[in-house]
Tab-separated table of C-alpha atoms and ligand atoms in Angstrom:
chain	number	residue	atom	x	y	z
V	1	MET	CA	0.000	0.000	0.000
V	2	ALA	CA	2.936	2.321	0.612
V	3	GLU	CA	3.530	2.133	-3.099
V	4	ALA	CA	-0.053	3.170	-3.832
V	5	ALA	CA	0.088	6.076	-1.374
V	6	ALA	CA	3.342	7.374	-2.840
V	7	SER	CA	1.942	7.298	-6.361
V	8	GLY	CA	-1.203	9.169	-5.376
V	9	TRP	CA	-3.497	6.360	-6.531
V	10	PRO	CA	-5.798	4.894	-3.895
V	11	GLU	CA	-4.436	1.367	-4.422
V	12	PRO	CA	-1.581	-0.309	-6.291
V	13	VAL	CA	-1.768	0.126	-10.027
V	14	VAL	CA	-2.176	-3.015	-12.082
V	15	ARG	CA	-1.235	-2.870	-15.766
V	16	VAL	CA	-3.936	-4.409	-17.896
V	17	GLN	CA	-1.276	-5.453	-20.363
V	18	ALA	CA	0.395	-7.501	-17.597
V	19	LEU	CA	-2.925	-9.185	-16.761
V	20	SER	CA	-3.427	-9.969	-20.404
V	21	GLU	CA	0.062	-11.328	-20.855
V	22	SER	CA	-0.223	-13.505	-17.730
V	23	GLY	CA	-2.308	-15.875	-19.834
V	24	ALA	CA	-5.050	-16.187	-17.183
V	25	ALA	CA	-8.291	-17.539	-18.596
V	26	THR	CA	-10.499	-15.267	-16.496
V	27	ILE	CA	-10.401	-11.578	-15.659
V	28	PRO	CA	-10.264	-10.227	-12.078
V	29	GLU	CA	-13.605	-9.302	-10.519
V	30	ARG	CA	-12.791	-5.584	-10.682
V	31	TYR	CA	-13.030	-5.586	-14.451
V	32	VAL	CA	-16.378	-7.362	-14.624
V	33	ARG	CA	-19.190	-4.939	-15.495
V	34	PRO	CA	-22.709	-5.286	-14.125
V	35	GLU	CA	-24.913	-7.283	-16.465
V	36	ALA	CA	-26.641	-4.264	-18.040
V	37	GLU	CA	-23.355	-2.609	-19.026
V	38	ARG	CA	-21.770	-5.605	-20.685
V	39	PRO	CA	-21.279	-5.546	-24.406
V	40	SER	CA	-23.339	-8.708	-24.520
V	41	SER	CA	-26.293	-7.208	-22.609
V	42	ALA	CA	-29.808	-6.984	-23.954
V	43	ALA	CA	-29.369	-3.281	-24.865
V	44	ALA	CA	-29.473	-3.792	-28.594
V	45	THR	CA	-26.215	-3.553	-30.462
V	46	VAL	CA	-26.539	-2.400	-34.013
V	47	ASP	CA	-23.759	-3.712	-36.128
V	48	THR	CA	-22.765	-2.029	-39.290
V	49	ASP	CA	-23.843	-5.090	-41.207
V	50	GLY	CA	-27.352	-3.742	-40.619
V	51	GLY	CA	-26.361	-0.681	-42.678
V	52	VAL	CA	-26.318	1.750	-39.738
V	53	ASN	CA	-23.075	3.615	-39.255
V	54	ILE	CA	-22.045	7.076	-38.144
V	55	PRO	CA	-22.051	9.549	-41.068
V	56	VAL	CA	-19.004	9.864	-43.309
V	57	VAL	CA	-18.079	13.452	-44.220
V	58	ASP	CA	-15.744	14.338	-47.075
V	59	LEU	CA	-13.488	17.242	-46.127
V	60	SER	CA	-11.817	17.746	-49.490
V	61	SER	CA	-13.389	21.246	-49.696
V	62	PRO	CA	-13.515	22.103	-46.005
V	63	GLY	CA	-14.603	25.702	-46.576
V	64	SER	CA	-17.610	24.870	-48.765
V	65	ALA	CA	-21.239	25.358	-47.768
V	66	ALA	CA	-21.972	21.704	-48.533
V	67	THR	CA	-19.248	20.537	-46.135
V	68	ALA	CA	-20.495	22.879	-43.412
V	69	ARG	CA	-24.009	21.463	-43.854
V	70	ALA	CA	-22.800	17.875	-43.662
V	71	VAL	CA	-20.667	18.576	-40.571
V	72	ALA	CA	-23.511	20.414	-38.832
V	73	GLU	CA	-26.017	17.689	-39.576
V	74	ALA	CA	-23.700	15.018	-38.204
V	75	CYS	CA	-23.002	17.097	-35.062
V	76	ARG	CA	-26.717	17.634	-34.458
V	77	GLU	CA	-27.916	14.152	-35.205
V	78	TRP	CA	-25.095	11.894	-34.088
V	79	GLY	CA	-22.453	13.980	-32.327
V	80	PHE	CA	-20.024	11.803	-34.332
V	81	PHE	CA	-18.766	11.389	-37.859
V	82	GLN	CA	-15.879	9.932	-39.813
V	83	ALA	CA	-13.825	12.485	-41.707
V	84	VAL	CA	-12.288	11.388	-45.011
V	85	ASN	CA	-9.985	13.442	-47.276
V	86	HIS	CA	-9.052	15.317	-44.117
V	87	GLY	CA	-5.692	16.527	-45.348
V	88	VAL	CA	-3.465	14.796	-42.775
V	89	PRO	CA	-0.969	12.648	-44.703
V	90	GLN	CA	-1.615	8.937	-44.558
V	91	ALA	CA	2.066	8.219	-43.936
V	92	LEU	CA	1.945	10.326	-40.773
V	93	LEU	CA	-1.050	8.356	-39.467
V	94	ARG	CA	0.888	5.134	-40.000
V	95	ARG	CA	3.968	6.510	-38.275
V	96	ALA	CA	1.931	7.732	-35.301
V	97	ARG	CA	0.319	4.326	-34.835
V	98	GLY	CA	3.694	2.652	-35.288
V	99	VAL	CA	5.611	4.662	-32.673
V	100	TRP	CA	2.905	4.231	-30.060
V	101	ARG	CA	2.550	0.527	-30.687
V	102	GLY	CA	6.325	0.480	-30.283
V	103	PHE	CA	6.036	2.222	-26.919
V	104	PHE	CA	3.474	-0.221	-25.531
V	105	HIS	CA	5.642	-3.113	-26.666
V	106	GLN	CA	8.667	-1.873	-24.711
V	107	PRO	CA	9.585	-3.930	-21.616
V	108	MET	CA	7.490	-3.077	-18.561
V	109	GLU	CA	10.469	-1.514	-16.723
V	110	VAL	CA	10.833	1.051	-19.493
V	111	LYS	CA	7.152	1.968	-19.447
V	112	GLN	CA	7.088	2.144	-15.666
V	113	ARG	CA	9.535	5.045	-15.783
V	114	TYR	CA	6.632	7.088	-17.069
V	115	ALA	CA	4.031	5.829	-14.574
V	116	ASN	CA	1.533	8.613	-14.029
V	117	SER	CA	-0.207	9.887	-10.920
V	118	PRO	CA	-3.599	11.519	-10.460
V	119	ALA	CA	-1.854	14.822	-9.723
V	120	THR	CA	-1.280	15.482	-13.421
V	121	TYR	CA	-2.275	12.263	-15.202
V	122	GLU	CA	0.588	12.777	-17.616
V	123	GLY	CA	2.374	9.590	-18.536
V	124	TYR	CA	1.602	5.892	-18.517
V	125	GLY	CA	-1.669	5.113	-16.752
V	126	SER	CA	-4.180	2.372	-16.169
V	127	ARG	CA	-7.153	4.112	-14.583
V	128	LEU	CA	-9.169	7.326	-14.624
V	129	GLY	CA	-10.630	8.550	-11.350
V	130	VAL	CA	-9.412	7.918	-7.820
V	131	ASP	CA	-12.349	6.132	-6.188
V	132	LYS	CA	-10.959	3.339	-4.078
V	133	GLY	CA	-12.412	0.001	-5.120
V	134	ALA	CA	-13.889	1.424	-8.345
V	135	ARG	CA	-14.616	-0.925	-11.203
V	136	LEU	CA	-11.856	-0.651	-13.792
V	137	ASP	CA	-11.638	-0.625	-17.562
V	138	TRP	CA	-9.675	-3.137	-19.622
V	139	GLY	CA	-7.122	-0.688	-20.980
V	140	ASP	CA	-3.864	1.174	-20.358
V	141	TYR	CA	-3.130	4.597	-21.814
V	142	TYR	CA	-0.534	7.278	-22.256
V	143	PHE	CA	-1.606	10.859	-21.667
V	144	LEU	CA	0.317	14.013	-22.548
V	145	HIS	CA	-0.148	17.742	-22.996
V	146	VAL	CA	0.789	19.484	-26.205
V	147	ARG	CA	-0.681	22.957	-25.752
V	148	PRO	CA	-0.606	25.521	-24.203
V	149	PRO	CA	3.195	25.574	-24.453
V	150	HIS	CA	3.743	25.980	-20.720
V	151	LEU	CA	2.118	22.572	-20.128
V	152	LEU	CA	4.332	20.769	-22.612
V	153	SER	CA	7.164	18.951	-20.858
V	154	TYR	CA	9.184	16.595	-22.977
V	155	ASP	CA	10.527	14.777	-19.956
V	156	LYS	CA	7.019	13.314	-19.593
V	157	TRP	CA	7.150	12.024	-23.183
V	158	PRO	CA	8.705	8.631	-23.871
V	159	TYR	CA	12.083	8.782	-25.596
V	160	LEU	CA	11.601	5.321	-27.065
V	161	PRO	CA	11.029	4.467	-29.839
V	162	PRO	CA	13.500	7.168	-30.943
V	163	ASP	CA	11.163	8.964	-33.336
V	164	LEU	CA	8.177	9.004	-30.968
V	165	ARG	CA	8.554	12.617	-29.873
V	166	GLU	CA	9.097	14.053	-33.294
V	167	THR	CA	6.249	12.017	-34.783
V	168	THR	CA	3.838	12.917	-31.995
V	169	GLU	CA	4.688	16.599	-32.341
V	170	GLU	CA	4.148	16.568	-36.068
V	171	TYR	CA	0.975	14.542	-35.684
V	172	SER	CA	-0.505	16.939	-33.135
V	173	ARG	CA	0.393	19.967	-35.223
V	174	GLU	CA	-1.358	18.501	-38.262
V	175	VAL	CA	-4.424	17.373	-36.325
V	176	LYS	CA	-4.667	20.744	-34.576
V	177	GLY	CA	-4.876	22.307	-38.046
V	178	LEU	CA	-7.667	19.876	-38.887
V	179	CYS	CA	-9.510	20.867	-35.684
V	180	GLU	CA	-9.342	24.501	-36.788
V	181	ARG	CA	-10.861	23.619	-40.180
V	182	LEU	CA	-13.538	21.567	-38.455
V	183	MET	CA	-14.373	24.398	-36.049
V	184	ALA	CA	-14.805	26.748	-39.017
V	185	ALA	CA	-17.183	24.285	-40.730
V	186	MET	CA	-19.101	23.738	-37.469
V	187	THR	CA	-19.450	27.516	-37.078
V	188	THR	CA	-20.736	28.064	-40.617
V	189	GLY	CA	-23.113	25.144	-40.193
V	190	LEU	CA	-24.525	26.725	-37.023
V	191	GLY	CA	-25.321	29.930	-38.904
V	192	VAL	CA	-23.409	32.125	-36.444
V	193	GLY	CA	-20.723	34.645	-37.368
V	194	GLU	CA	-17.367	33.460	-38.669
V	195	GLY	CA	-14.879	32.610	-35.955
V	196	ARG	CA	-17.425	32.548	-33.126
V	197	LEU	CA	-16.583	29.068	-31.842
V	198	GLN	CA	-12.857	29.551	-32.302
V	199	ALA	CA	-13.015	32.831	-30.350
V	200	ALA	CA	-14.863	31.067	-27.538
V	201	PHE	CA	-11.920	28.640	-27.390
V	202	GLY	CA	-9.518	31.551	-26.918
V	203	GLY	CA	-8.510	31.695	-30.600
V	204	GLU	CA	-6.118	29.341	-32.357
V	205	GLU	CA	-3.364	30.263	-29.911
V	206	GLY	CA	-5.486	29.870	-26.790
V	207	ALA	CA	-7.027	26.473	-27.481
V	208	GLY	CA	-5.641	23.532	-25.531
V	209	VAL	CA	-4.439	20.288	-27.113
V	210	CYS	CA	-3.761	17.021	-25.345
V	211	VAL	CA	-3.367	13.473	-26.530
V	212	ARG	CA	-4.364	10.176	-24.987
V	213	VAL	CA	-3.136	7.012	-26.628
V	214	ASN	CA	-5.391	4.137	-25.594
V	215	TYR	CA	-4.024	0.611	-25.565
V	216	TYR	CA	-6.529	-2.211	-25.145
V	217	PRO	CA	-4.756	-5.565	-24.665
V	218	ARG	CA	-6.344	-8.857	-25.645
V	219	CYS	CA	-8.926	-9.994	-23.133
V	220	PRO	CA	-9.846	-13.585	-22.225
V	221	GLN	CA	-13.472	-12.658	-21.349
V	222	PRO	CA	-14.372	-9.698	-23.557
V	223	GLU	CA	-18.102	-10.231	-23.112
V	224	LEU	CA	-17.840	-9.278	-19.411
V	225	THR	CA	-15.895	-6.030	-19.601
V	226	LEU	CA	-15.272	-2.782	-21.488
V	227	GLY	CA	-12.053	-1.202	-22.714
V	228	LEU	CA	-13.437	2.217	-21.867
V	229	SER	CA	-16.661	2.763	-19.938
V	230	SER	CA	-19.467	4.705	-21.441
V	231	HIS	CA	-18.671	8.430	-21.361
V	232	SER	CA	-18.965	11.646	-23.276
V	233	ASP	CA	-15.767	13.593	-23.878
V	234	PRO	CA	-15.607	16.547	-21.501
V	235	GLY	CA	-13.557	18.829	-23.773
V	236	GLY	CA	-14.335	20.700	-26.972
V	237	MET	CA	-13.884	18.231	-29.777
V	238	THR	CA	-12.083	14.906	-30.141
V	239	VAL	CA	-10.283	13.652	-33.234
V	240	LEU	CA	-9.678	9.933	-32.920
V	241	LEU	CA	-7.394	7.776	-34.998
V	242	VAL	CA	-8.562	4.219	-34.518
V	243	ASP	CA	-6.812	0.958	-35.124
V	244	ASP	CA	-6.415	0.106	-38.772
V	245	ARG	CA	-7.431	-3.515	-38.211
V	246	VAL	CA	-9.537	-3.901	-35.071
V	247	LYS	CA	-12.889	-2.299	-34.381
V	248	GLY	CA	-14.255	-1.654	-30.892
V	249	LEU	CA	-15.800	1.818	-30.633
V	250	GLN	CA	-19.549	1.969	-30.065
V	251	VAL	CA	-21.696	5.092	-30.182
V	252	ARG	CA	-24.976	5.524	-28.375
V	253	ARG	CA	-27.964	5.956	-30.638
V	254	ALA	CA	-31.430	5.995	-29.030
V	255	ASN	CA	-31.480	2.813	-26.968
V	256	ALA	CA	-28.825	1.004	-28.906
V	257	TRP	CA	-25.079	0.919	-29.378
V	258	VAL	CA	-23.881	1.365	-32.928
V	259	THR	CA	-20.536	-0.317	-33.610
V	260	VAL	CA	-18.427	1.970	-35.746
V	261	GLN	CA	-17.043	0.373	-38.890
V	262	PRO	CA	-13.922	2.462	-39.443
V	263	VAL	CA	-13.120	3.708	-42.908
V	264	CYS	CA	-9.424	3.143	-43.603
V	265	ASP	CA	-7.307	6.132	-42.492
V	266	ALA	CA	-10.325	8.287	-41.698
V	267	PHE	CA	-10.530	10.211	-38.435
V	268	ILE	CA	-13.472	9.771	-36.117
V	269	VAL	CA	-14.554	13.217	-34.959
V	270	ASN	CA	-16.887	13.808	-32.047
V	271	VAL	CA	-18.430	16.751	-30.253
V	272	GLY	CA	-17.408	17.159	-26.599
V	273	ASP	CA	-19.343	18.631	-23.689
V	274	GLN	CA	-17.867	22.124	-24.138
V	275	ILE	CA	-19.222	22.436	-27.676
V	276	GLN	CA	-22.580	21.145	-26.477
V	277	VAL	CA	-22.573	23.966	-23.918
V	278	LEU	CA	-21.395	26.630	-26.411
V	279	THR	CA	-24.069	25.662	-28.936
V	280	ASN	CA	-26.787	25.457	-26.269
V	281	ALA	CA	-27.118	21.754	-27.122
V	282	VAL	CA	-27.625	22.256	-30.871
V	283	TYR	CA	-24.551	20.063	-31.329
V	284	ARG	CA	-24.445	17.140	-28.994
V	285	SER	CA	-21.740	15.281	-27.182
V	286	VAL	CA	-22.864	11.693	-27.335
V	287	GLU	CA	-21.950	8.747	-25.164
V	288	HIS	CA	-19.588	6.168	-26.475
V	289	ARG	CA	-17.660	3.179	-25.133
V	290	VAL	CA	-15.079	0.664	-26.241
V	291	MET	CA	-15.371	-3.103	-26.540
V	292	VAL	CA	-12.324	-5.330	-26.307
V	293	ASN	CA	-11.752	-8.736	-27.810
V	294	ALA	CA	-9.925	-11.993	-27.262
V	295	ALA	CA	-8.087	-12.195	-30.556
V	296	ASP	CA	-6.446	-8.795	-30.988
V	297	GLU	CA	-5.054	-5.881	-29.067
V	298	ARG	CA	-6.269	-2.460	-30.197
V	299	LEU	CA	-4.637	0.969	-30.219
V	300	SER	CA	-6.298	4.348	-30.685
V	301	ILE	CA	-4.966	7.902	-30.526
V	302	ALA	CA	-7.371	10.545	-29.222
V	303	LEU	CA	-6.486	14.208	-29.655
V	304	PHE	CA	-8.606	16.468	-27.470
V	305	TYR	CA	-9.104	20.026	-28.679
V	306	ASN	CA	-10.259	22.177	-25.786
V	307	PRO	CA	-11.211	25.735	-24.918
V	308	LYS	CA	-8.565	27.810	-23.173
V	309	SER	CA	-8.916	26.377	-19.735
V	310	ASP	CA	-9.727	29.492	-17.709
V	311	LEU	CA	-12.259	31.092	-20.078
V	312	PRO	CA	-15.900	30.919	-19.032
V	313	VAL	CA	-17.758	28.688	-21.494
V	314	ALA	CA	-21.450	29.497	-21.978
V	315	PRO	CA	-24.035	29.237	-24.773
V	316	LEU	CA	-23.458	31.742	-27.593
V	317	PRO	CA	-26.112	34.455	-27.101
V	318	GLU	CA	-27.275	34.135	-30.716
V	319	LEU	CA	-28.310	30.537	-29.976
V	320	VAL	CA	-30.486	31.547	-27.041
V	321	SER	CA	-34.081	32.658	-27.600
V	322	PRO	CA	-37.419	32.559	-25.773
V	323	GLU	CA	-38.136	29.282	-27.594
V	324	ARG	CA	-34.756	27.888	-26.700
V	325	PRO	CA	-33.681	29.279	-23.335
V	326	ARG	CA	-30.126	29.152	-22.169
V	327	LEU	CA	-29.414	25.695	-20.782
V	328	TYR	CA	-26.049	26.300	-19.144
V	329	MET	CA	-24.377	28.856	-16.929
V	330	PRO	CA	-20.792	29.876	-17.682
V	331	MET	CA	-18.164	27.529	-16.354
V	332	SER	CA	-14.523	27.266	-17.305
V	333	PHE	CA	-13.078	24.006	-18.580
V	334	ASP	CA	-10.767	23.929	-15.536
V	335	GLU	CA	-13.765	23.932	-13.230
V	336	TYR	CA	-15.565	21.335	-15.276
V	337	ARG	CA	-12.773	18.823	-15.652
V	338	LEU	CA	-11.806	18.949	-12.034
V	339	TYR	CA	-15.168	17.420	-11.356
V	340	ILE	CA	-14.601	14.725	-13.986
V	341	ARG	CA	-11.156	13.959	-12.701
V	342	ARG	CA	-12.453	13.228	-9.237
V	343	ASN	CA	-15.224	11.025	-10.435
V	344	GLY	CA	-13.961	9.185	-13.495
V	345	PRO	CA	-16.127	8.560	-16.580
V	346	ARG	CA	-19.846	8.507	-15.852
V	347	GLY	CA	-21.784	8.475	-19.061
V	348	LYS	CA	-23.237	11.909	-19.610
V	349	SER	CA	-24.097	12.619	-16.005
V	350	GLN	CA	-21.741	15.584	-15.785
V	351	VAL	CA	-23.054	17.759	-18.593
V	352	ASP	CA	-26.604	16.681	-17.810
V	353	ARG	CA	-26.059	17.663	-14.207
V	354	LEU	CA	-24.884	21.096	-15.313
V	355	ALA	CA	-28.092	21.660	-17.268
V	356	GLN	CA	-30.140	20.326	-14.378
V	357	ILE	CA	-28.573	22.780	-11.932
V	358	ASN	CA	-29.458	25.614	-14.275
V	359	LYS	CA	-32.951	24.274	-14.790
V	360	ASP	CA	-33.698	23.937	-11.077
V	361	ASP	CA	-31.834	26.717	-9.403
V	362	LYS	CA	-30.949	29.478	-11.740
V	363	PRO	CA	-33.086	32.180	-13.306
V	364	ALA	CA	-32.682	32.157	-17.101
V	365	GLY	CA	-30.110	34.805	-17.956
V	366	GLY	CA	-29.467	35.305	-14.234
V	367	SER	CA	-26.263	36.596	-12.800
V	368	ASP	CA	-25.126	33.817	-10.477
V	369	SER	CA	-21.393	33.559	-10.707
V	370	PRO	CA	-19.851	30.613	-12.492
V	371	LEU	CA	-18.096	29.762	-9.290
V	372	ALA	CA	-21.388	29.305	-7.473
V	373	VAL	CA	-22.508	26.905	-10.185
V	374	ALA	CA	-19.225	25.068	-10.062
V	375	SER	CA	-19.417	24.669	-6.331
V	376	ASP	CA	-22.885	23.149	-6.772
V	377	LEU	CA	-21.558	20.831	-9.389
V	378	LEU	CA	-18.513	19.901	-7.395
V	379	ARG	CA	-20.024	19.516	-3.962
V	380	PRO	CA	-18.880	15.994	-3.107
V	381	SER	CA	-22.091	14.955	-1.375
V	382	GLN	CA	-24.206	15.807	-4.422
V	383	PRO	CA	-25.807	12.590	-5.605
V	384	HIS	CA	-25.317	11.818	-9.269
V	385	ARG	CA	-28.645	11.976	-10.917
V	386	HIS	CA	-27.792	9.564	-13.654
V	387	HIS	CA	-25.038	7.261	-14.607
V	388	ARG	CA	-26.440	6.286	-17.896
V	389	LYS	CA	-28.052	8.281	-20.589
V	390	ASP	CA	-30.781	5.735	-21.045
V	391	VAL	CA	-32.240	6.755	-17.705
V	392	THR	CA	-32.220	10.527	-18.260
V	393	ASP	CA	-35.388	12.602	-18.219
V	394	PRO	CA	-37.316	11.992	-21.389
V	395	ASP	CA	-37.599	15.763	-21.827
V	396	HIS	CA	-33.949	16.401	-21.177
V	397	PRO	CA	-32.473	18.602	-23.882
V	398	SER	CA	-29.485	16.435	-24.532
V	399	ALA	CA	-31.229	13.093	-24.212
V	400	ILE	CA	-31.186	11.008	-27.362
V	401	HIS	CA	-34.457	9.185	-27.191
V	402	GLU	CA	-35.471	9.689	-30.750
V	403	PRO	CA	-36.264	6.578	-32.749
V	404	ARG	CA	-33.320	4.965	-34.406
V	405	ARG	CA	-33.023	5.557	-38.115
V	406	ASN	CA	-30.718	4.921	-40.930
V	407	THR	CA	-30.542	8.341	-42.452
V	408	VAL	CA	-30.304	11.679	-40.755
V	409	VAL	CA	-33.109	14.199	-41.185
V	410	ASP	CA	-33.159	17.929	-40.807
V	411	LYS	CA	-35.784	18.287	-38.149
V	412	ASP	CA	-34.831	18.752	-34.495
V	413	PRO	CA	-36.270	15.717	-32.729
V	414	ARG	CA	-36.054	17.145	-29.238
V	415	PRO	CA	-39.166	18.188	-27.370
V	416	PRO	CA	-39.467	21.806	-26.215
V	417	HIS	CA	-37.633	22.524	-23.040
V	418	ARG	CA	-39.218	23.767	-19.796
V	419	LEU	CA	-38.282	27.248	-18.625
V	420	PRO	CA	-36.004	27.159	-15.610
V	421	ARG	CA	-37.858	27.754	-12.359
V	422	ARG	CA	-36.750	30.342	-9.835
V	423	ARG	CA	-36.185	28.908	-6.394
V	424	PRO	CA	-34.924	30.743	-3.283
V	425	ARG	CA	-31.313	29.983	-2.549
V	426	PRO	CA	-30.320	29.064	1.007
V	427	VAL	CA	-28.334	31.725	2.865
V	428	VAL	CA	-25.924	29.263	4.416
V	429	PRO	CA	-22.333	30.473	3.971
V	430	GLU	CA	-20.443	28.152	1.655
V	431	PRO	CA	-16.884	26.960	2.178
V	432	PRO	CA	-14.542	27.932	-0.651
V	433	PRO	CA	-15.016	25.536	-3.552
V	434	ARG	CA	-12.501	22.732	-3.505
V	435	TYR	CA	-11.042	23.537	-6.890
V	436	LEU	CA	-9.922	26.935	-5.637
V	437	ARG	CA	-7.732	25.153	-3.123
V	438	ASP	CA	-6.395	22.692	-5.646
V	439	PRO	CA	-3.254	23.886	-7.411
V	440	LEU	CA	-3.426	21.191	-10.065
V	441	VAL	CA	-6.473	22.383	-11.886
V	442	ALA	CA	-4.670	22.841	-15.172
V	443	LEU	CA	-3.490	19.299	-15.645
V	444	PHE	CA	-6.042	16.594	-16.440
V	445	PRO	CA	-6.423	13.609	-18.678
V	446	PHE	CA	-8.691	15.185	-21.316
D	501	OGA	C1	-11.517	8.400	-25.762
D	501	OGA	C2	-12.315	7.435	-26.551
D	501	OGA	C3	-12.362	5.600	-28.104
D	501	OGA	C4	-11.479	4.524	-28.645
D	501	OGA	O1	-10.279	8.243	-25.721
D	501	OGA	O2	-12.131	9.318	-25.170
D	501	OGA	O3	-13.511	7.514	-26.540
D	501	OGA	O4	-11.901	3.904	-29.628
D	501	OGA	N1	-11.666	6.490	-27.243
D	501	OGA	O5	-10.410	4.293	-28.089
D	502	NI	NI1	-14.141	9.391	-25.691
């Protein structure tokens, strides 16, 4: 236990890769999901053989009106799409996969030099969240910061294989450029002024970039576990490079999980919680999860493109109207992800909770400070309303209870939203919010 205490984790860290390589025929109890969350559970799984897949968007003319329409439709209807002709050279994608596969295949002693801790999450890790006794996912990862420059520290980056650093730098520079093109298309597709989303991220210079390489080893009982629990991405937007051979990502669609059939060398792009907030839930951050399998390991590289971490993020005023009241109060990404870090992935409960706080306690357009909202959100005793999106309010603005369909349509399927009620606030003095006492706010795994 001394080892666990020194590392900052609540218990000794077990590498999933080591479990996998031990050759055991069964997985430890901690990785076994409750029945309803297993990939094999009754919640229908729609395989791509049935013809349902996330939309594919061609980015060969990223500035065109047609591209903006296709991007916007995918962000509204699915929160996910595959980008083809995205402009990032194929050879670079191959090199990026190759160097990271090379890292995970180094001897354990080499990888352990980069063992991470929950203080910064940077480095080689095997869990998210610090709840003692929590159920764990069947995956290891490597997390690192690329931007802003003051968070980049090469000593946290592996030096083996030798071209890992250079390749990862080049890869993140190229994918950051793609994120900027995607943001422009998303903005045009929203019908708001040019540069509005990018400005809300703090401009091209202000936006944050971090990378998490996910490594899912082979699993002897894949039907009982998940490589990554159901979650929505807390940041702005995610650009994911998936394995070129092995599928595993599933996206929530109504009451089913759609297994993504990756197009070769495409990127999978998804909306994160911050863009859901900025667009007042016009674009949606949708739950997803990862299945593992017995035959093959799987590697994916997620690049998270985030708002400048101390800027308040709130719905753009032009997307707020009497018919569509503001759903969220301003909250910075630092405040938001501190909450996630403490709790680990929990479906969409975090962004839903944020809307619920506003719905119950805040006058629409009111002036409560973001810090007051954050302290509500972060109060440790606050029960989580939902763990899973399939149990959210049927009238919740970001719930996805529309019937499943094959093709996307233009109409907004969501029911009208109730106006927030005004409720007297208690006059009990509050202790300072925990995040104000936590010096590590800037450094999390998303
Ligand atoms: C993530 C994620 C999916 C995958 O890293 O947030 O959802 O396929 N990854 O690894
Ligand atoms: Ni994700």
